[in-house]
Short mmCIF file of C-alpha atoms and ligand atoms in Angstrom, two decimals:
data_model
loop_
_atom_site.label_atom_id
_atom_site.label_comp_id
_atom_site.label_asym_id
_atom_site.label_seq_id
_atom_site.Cartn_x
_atom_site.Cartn_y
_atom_site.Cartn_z
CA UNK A 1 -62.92 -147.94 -1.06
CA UNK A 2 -64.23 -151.64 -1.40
CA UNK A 3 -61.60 -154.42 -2.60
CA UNK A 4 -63.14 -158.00 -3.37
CA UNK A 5 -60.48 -160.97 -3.82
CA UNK A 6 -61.80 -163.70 -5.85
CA UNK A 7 -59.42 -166.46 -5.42
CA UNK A 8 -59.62 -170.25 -4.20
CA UNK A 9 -57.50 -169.75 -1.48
CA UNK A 10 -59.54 -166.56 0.58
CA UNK A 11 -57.66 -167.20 3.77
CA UNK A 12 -54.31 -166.87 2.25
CA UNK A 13 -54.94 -163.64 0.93
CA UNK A 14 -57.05 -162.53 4.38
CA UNK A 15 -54.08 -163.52 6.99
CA UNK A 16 -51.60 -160.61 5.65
CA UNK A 17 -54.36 -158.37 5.40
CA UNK A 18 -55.88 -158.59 9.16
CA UNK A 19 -53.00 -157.47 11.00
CA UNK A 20 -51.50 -154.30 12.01
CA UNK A 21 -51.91 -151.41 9.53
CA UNK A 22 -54.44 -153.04 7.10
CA UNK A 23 -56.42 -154.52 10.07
CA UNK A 24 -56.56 -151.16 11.52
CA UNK A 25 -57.64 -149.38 8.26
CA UNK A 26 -60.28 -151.64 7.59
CA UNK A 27 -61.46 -151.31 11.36
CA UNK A 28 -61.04 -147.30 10.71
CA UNK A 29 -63.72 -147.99 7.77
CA UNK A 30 -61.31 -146.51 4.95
CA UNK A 31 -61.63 -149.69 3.32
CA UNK A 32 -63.38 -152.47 3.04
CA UNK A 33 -61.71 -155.52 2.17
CA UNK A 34 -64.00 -159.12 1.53
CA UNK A 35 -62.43 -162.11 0.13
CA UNK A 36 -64.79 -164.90 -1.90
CA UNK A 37 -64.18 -168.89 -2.91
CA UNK A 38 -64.44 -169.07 -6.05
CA UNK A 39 -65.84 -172.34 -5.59
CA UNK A 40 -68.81 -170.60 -4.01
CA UNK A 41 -70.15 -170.00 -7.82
CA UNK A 42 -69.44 -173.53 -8.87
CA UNK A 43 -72.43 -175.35 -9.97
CA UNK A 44 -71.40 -179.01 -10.07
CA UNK A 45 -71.61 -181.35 -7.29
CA UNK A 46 -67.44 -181.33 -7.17
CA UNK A 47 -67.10 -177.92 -7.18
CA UNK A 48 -64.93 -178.22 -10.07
CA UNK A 49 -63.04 -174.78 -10.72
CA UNK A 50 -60.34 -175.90 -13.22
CA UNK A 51 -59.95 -178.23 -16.52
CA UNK A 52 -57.42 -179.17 -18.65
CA UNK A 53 -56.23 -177.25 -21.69
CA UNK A 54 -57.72 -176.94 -25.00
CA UNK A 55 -55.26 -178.13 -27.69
CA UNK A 56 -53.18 -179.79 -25.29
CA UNK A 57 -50.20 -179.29 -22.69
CA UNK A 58 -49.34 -179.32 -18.99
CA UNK A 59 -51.44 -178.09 -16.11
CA UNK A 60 -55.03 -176.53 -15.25
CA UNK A 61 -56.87 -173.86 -15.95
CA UNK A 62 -59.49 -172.13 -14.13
CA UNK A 63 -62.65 -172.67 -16.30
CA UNK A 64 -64.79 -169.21 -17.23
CA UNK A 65 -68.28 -170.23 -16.02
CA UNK A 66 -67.65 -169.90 -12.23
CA UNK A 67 -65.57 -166.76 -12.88
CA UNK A 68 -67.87 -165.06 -14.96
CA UNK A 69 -70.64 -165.56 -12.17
CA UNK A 70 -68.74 -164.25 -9.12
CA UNK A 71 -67.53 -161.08 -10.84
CA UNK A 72 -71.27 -160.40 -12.84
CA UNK A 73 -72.35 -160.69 -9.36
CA UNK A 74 -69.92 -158.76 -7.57
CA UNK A 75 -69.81 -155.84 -9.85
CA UNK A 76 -71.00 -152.30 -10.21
CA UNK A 77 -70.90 -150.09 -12.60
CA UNK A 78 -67.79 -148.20 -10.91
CA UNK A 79 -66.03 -151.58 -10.65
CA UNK A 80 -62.40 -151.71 -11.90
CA UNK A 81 -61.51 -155.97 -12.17
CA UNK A 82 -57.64 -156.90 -11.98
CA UNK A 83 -56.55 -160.37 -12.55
CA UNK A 84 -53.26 -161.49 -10.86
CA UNK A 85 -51.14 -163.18 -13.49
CA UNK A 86 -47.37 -163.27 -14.65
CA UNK A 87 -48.53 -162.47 -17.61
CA UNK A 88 -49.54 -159.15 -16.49
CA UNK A 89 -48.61 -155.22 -16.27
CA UNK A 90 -45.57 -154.75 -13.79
CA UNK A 91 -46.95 -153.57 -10.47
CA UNK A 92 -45.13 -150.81 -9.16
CA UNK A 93 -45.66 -147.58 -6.63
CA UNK A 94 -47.24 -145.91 -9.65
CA UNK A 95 -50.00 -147.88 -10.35
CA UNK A 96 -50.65 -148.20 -6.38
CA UNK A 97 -51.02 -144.88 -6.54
CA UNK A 98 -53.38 -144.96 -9.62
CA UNK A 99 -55.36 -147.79 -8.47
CA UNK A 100 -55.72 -146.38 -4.73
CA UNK A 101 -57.90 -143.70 -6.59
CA UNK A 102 -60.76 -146.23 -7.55
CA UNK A 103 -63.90 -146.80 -5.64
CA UNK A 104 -64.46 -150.61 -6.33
CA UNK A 105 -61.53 -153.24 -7.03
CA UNK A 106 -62.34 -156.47 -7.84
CA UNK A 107 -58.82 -158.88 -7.93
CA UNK A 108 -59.14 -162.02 -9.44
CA UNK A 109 -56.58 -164.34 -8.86
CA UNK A 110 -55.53 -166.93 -10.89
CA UNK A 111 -53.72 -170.73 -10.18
CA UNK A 112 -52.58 -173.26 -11.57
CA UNK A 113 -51.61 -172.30 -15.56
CA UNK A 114 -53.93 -169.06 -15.25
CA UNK A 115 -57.54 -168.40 -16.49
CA UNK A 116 -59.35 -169.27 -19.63
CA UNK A 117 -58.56 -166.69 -22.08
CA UNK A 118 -62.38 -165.74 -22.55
CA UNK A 119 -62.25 -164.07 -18.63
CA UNK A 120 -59.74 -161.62 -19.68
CA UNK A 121 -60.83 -160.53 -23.06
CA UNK A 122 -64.82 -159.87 -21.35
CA UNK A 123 -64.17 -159.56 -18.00
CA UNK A 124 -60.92 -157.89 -17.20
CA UNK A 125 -59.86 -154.39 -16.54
CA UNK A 126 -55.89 -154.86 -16.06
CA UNK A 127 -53.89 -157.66 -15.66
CA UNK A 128 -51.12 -157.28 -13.49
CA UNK A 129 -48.02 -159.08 -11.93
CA UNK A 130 -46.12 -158.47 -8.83
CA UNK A 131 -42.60 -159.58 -10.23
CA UNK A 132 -40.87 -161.67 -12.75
CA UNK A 133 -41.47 -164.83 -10.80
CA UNK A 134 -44.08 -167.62 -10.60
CA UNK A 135 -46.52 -167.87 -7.68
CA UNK A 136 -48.20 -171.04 -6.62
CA UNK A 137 -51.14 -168.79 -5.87
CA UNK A 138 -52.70 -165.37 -6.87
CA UNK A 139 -53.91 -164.71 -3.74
CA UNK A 140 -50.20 -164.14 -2.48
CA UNK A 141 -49.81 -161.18 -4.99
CA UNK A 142 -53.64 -159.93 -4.26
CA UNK A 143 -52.87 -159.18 -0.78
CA UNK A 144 -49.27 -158.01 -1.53
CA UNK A 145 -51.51 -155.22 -4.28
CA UNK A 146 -54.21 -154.49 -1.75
CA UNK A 147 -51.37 -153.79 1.45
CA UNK A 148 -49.82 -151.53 -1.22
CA UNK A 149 -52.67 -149.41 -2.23
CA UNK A 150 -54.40 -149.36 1.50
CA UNK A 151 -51.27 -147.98 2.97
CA UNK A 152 -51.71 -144.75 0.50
CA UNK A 153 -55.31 -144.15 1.31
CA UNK A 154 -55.46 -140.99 3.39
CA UNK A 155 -55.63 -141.47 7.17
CA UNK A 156 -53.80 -145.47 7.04
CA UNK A 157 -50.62 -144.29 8.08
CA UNK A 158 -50.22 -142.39 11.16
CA UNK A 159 -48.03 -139.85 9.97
CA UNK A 160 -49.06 -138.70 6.66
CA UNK A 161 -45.39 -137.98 5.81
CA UNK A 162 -44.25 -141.44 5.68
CA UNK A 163 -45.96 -142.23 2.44
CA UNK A 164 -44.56 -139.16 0.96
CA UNK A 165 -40.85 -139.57 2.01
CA UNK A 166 -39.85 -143.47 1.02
CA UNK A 167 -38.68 -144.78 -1.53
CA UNK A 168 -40.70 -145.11 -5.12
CA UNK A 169 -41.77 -141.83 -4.04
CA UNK A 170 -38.89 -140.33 -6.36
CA UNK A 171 -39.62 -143.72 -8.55
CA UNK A 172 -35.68 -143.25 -9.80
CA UNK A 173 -33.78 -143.28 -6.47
CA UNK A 174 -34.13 -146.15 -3.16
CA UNK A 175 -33.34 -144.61 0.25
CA UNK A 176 -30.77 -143.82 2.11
CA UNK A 177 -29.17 -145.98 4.84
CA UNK A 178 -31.02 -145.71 8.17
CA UNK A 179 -29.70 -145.45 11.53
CA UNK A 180 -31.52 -145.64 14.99
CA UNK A 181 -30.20 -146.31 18.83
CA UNK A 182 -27.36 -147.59 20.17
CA UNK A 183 -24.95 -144.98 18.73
CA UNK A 184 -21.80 -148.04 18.92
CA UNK A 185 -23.38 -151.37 18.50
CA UNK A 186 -20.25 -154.16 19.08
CA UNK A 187 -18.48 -151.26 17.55
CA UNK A 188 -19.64 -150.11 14.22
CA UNK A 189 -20.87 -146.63 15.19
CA UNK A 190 -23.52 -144.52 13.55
CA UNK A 191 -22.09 -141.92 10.97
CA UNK A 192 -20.79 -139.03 12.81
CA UNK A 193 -22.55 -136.43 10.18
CA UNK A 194 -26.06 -138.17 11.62
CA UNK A 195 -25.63 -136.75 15.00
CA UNK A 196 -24.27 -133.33 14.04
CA UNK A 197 -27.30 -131.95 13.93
CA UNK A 198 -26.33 -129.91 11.01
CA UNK A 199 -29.73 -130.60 8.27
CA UNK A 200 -28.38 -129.43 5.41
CA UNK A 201 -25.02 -131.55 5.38
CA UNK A 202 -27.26 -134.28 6.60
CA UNK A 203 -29.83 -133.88 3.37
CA UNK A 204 -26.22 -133.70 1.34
CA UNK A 205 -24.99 -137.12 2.76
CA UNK A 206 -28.58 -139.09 2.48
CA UNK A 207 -28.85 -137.81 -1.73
CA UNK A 208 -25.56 -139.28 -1.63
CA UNK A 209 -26.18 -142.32 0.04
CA UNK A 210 -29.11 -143.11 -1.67
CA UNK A 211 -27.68 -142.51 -5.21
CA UNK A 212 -24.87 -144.47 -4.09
CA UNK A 213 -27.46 -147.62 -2.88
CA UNK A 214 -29.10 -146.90 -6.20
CA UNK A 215 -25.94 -147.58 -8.43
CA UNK A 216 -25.48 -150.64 -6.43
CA UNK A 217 -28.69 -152.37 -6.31
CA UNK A 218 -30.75 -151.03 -8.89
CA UNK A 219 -28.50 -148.93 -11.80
CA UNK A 220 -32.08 -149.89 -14.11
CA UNK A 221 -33.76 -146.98 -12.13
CA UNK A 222 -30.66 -144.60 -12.72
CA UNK A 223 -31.08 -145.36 -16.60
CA UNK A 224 -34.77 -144.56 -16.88
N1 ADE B 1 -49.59 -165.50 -9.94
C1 ADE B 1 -48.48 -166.27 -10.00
N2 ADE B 1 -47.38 -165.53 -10.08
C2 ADE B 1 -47.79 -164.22 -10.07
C3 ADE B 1 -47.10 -162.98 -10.15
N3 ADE B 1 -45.78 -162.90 -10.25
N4 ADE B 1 -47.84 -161.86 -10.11
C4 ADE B 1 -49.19 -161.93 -10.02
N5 ADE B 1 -49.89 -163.07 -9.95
C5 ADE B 1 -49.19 -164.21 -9.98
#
């Protein structure tokens, strides 16, 4: 898999993706992650990337010209192109899952009060958000996709299980409570039923626990 970040900001969306699990994927060659300036495709002497808006109103907008030529020039036929925006598709497990499929992802990230309209009606594949909140910066939610869909490509994760088990993976429940080492820590002790050793009470209590964590924190999954 190939992922291209198009943003204005490339080292903000490179830092969280050269550590640890990423780093080691992309070293592995299961991926192949590149991130671009946008201002690289700007063809004034400024390197002007934004203007103001048509009609009026607060704010920048990233103009279509330099857009247009980083993503006709990064493309391939087998290319699927995302642009980061509020305005977008919900990202969840799901579509990590879907997009972790594709051969080519190109994610576009957008700043200050988004991207000329004409770059998503010719250019763009899906537009997606991370959450019901503003961003200074696209790049943040680029690498927060791309860490998301890496980790599900076979081989990222040392033990293939641990994609399988969390949460998301039943999308309607969050996990259970979690317990490692010391057994009595300044006196609040591990649930005895942990250490019984007994799996089938133990299965019982985490179902529990989890629906229980579900009600709590997120009753909108128990309602779907
Ligand atoms: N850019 C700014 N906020 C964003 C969000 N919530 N999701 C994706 N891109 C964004």
């Amino acid at each position: 898999m190939r992922i291209d970040i198009v943003t204005l900001f490339p080292e903000i969306a490179l830092a969280p993706l050269s550590e640890s699990i990423i780093q080691r994927a992309r070293k592995a060659g299961l991926v192949e992650i590149a991130a671009h300036n946008l201002r690289d495709w700007t063809t004034d002497k400024h390197h002007k990337a934004d203007d103001t808006l048509c009609g009026g109103g607060q704010g920048m907008l990233l103009k279509p010209e330099p857009i247009f030529a980083a993503i006709e020039q990064l493309r391939t036929p087998e290319s699927k192109v995302v642009l980061m925006t509020p305005q977008g598709r919900v990202f969840k497990q799901a579509v990590a899952r879907e997009l972790s499929a594709e051969s080519h992802l190109i994610l576009l990230c957008g700043h200050y009060e988004g991207v000329d309209h004409r770059v998503i009606e010719q250019l763009v594949d899906l537009e997606l958000s991370i959450g019901d909140y503003v961003l200074t910066n696209g790049a943040i939610a680029a690498a927060v996709v791309t860490d998301a869909i890496v980790r599900l490509l076979p081989g990222a994760l040392g033990n293939e299980q641990s994609s399988v088990e969390e949460s998301f993976s039943d999308p309607n429940l969050l996990e259970a409570p979690a317990y490692t080492r010391p057994i009595d820590f300044r006196g609040h002790v591990v649930p005895e039923i942990l250490l019984s050793g007994h799996h089938g009470n133990i299965a019982k209590w985490r179902k529990e626990r989890a629906l229980e964590r579900t009600r709590a924190n997120r009753p909108d999954l128990l309602e779907s």
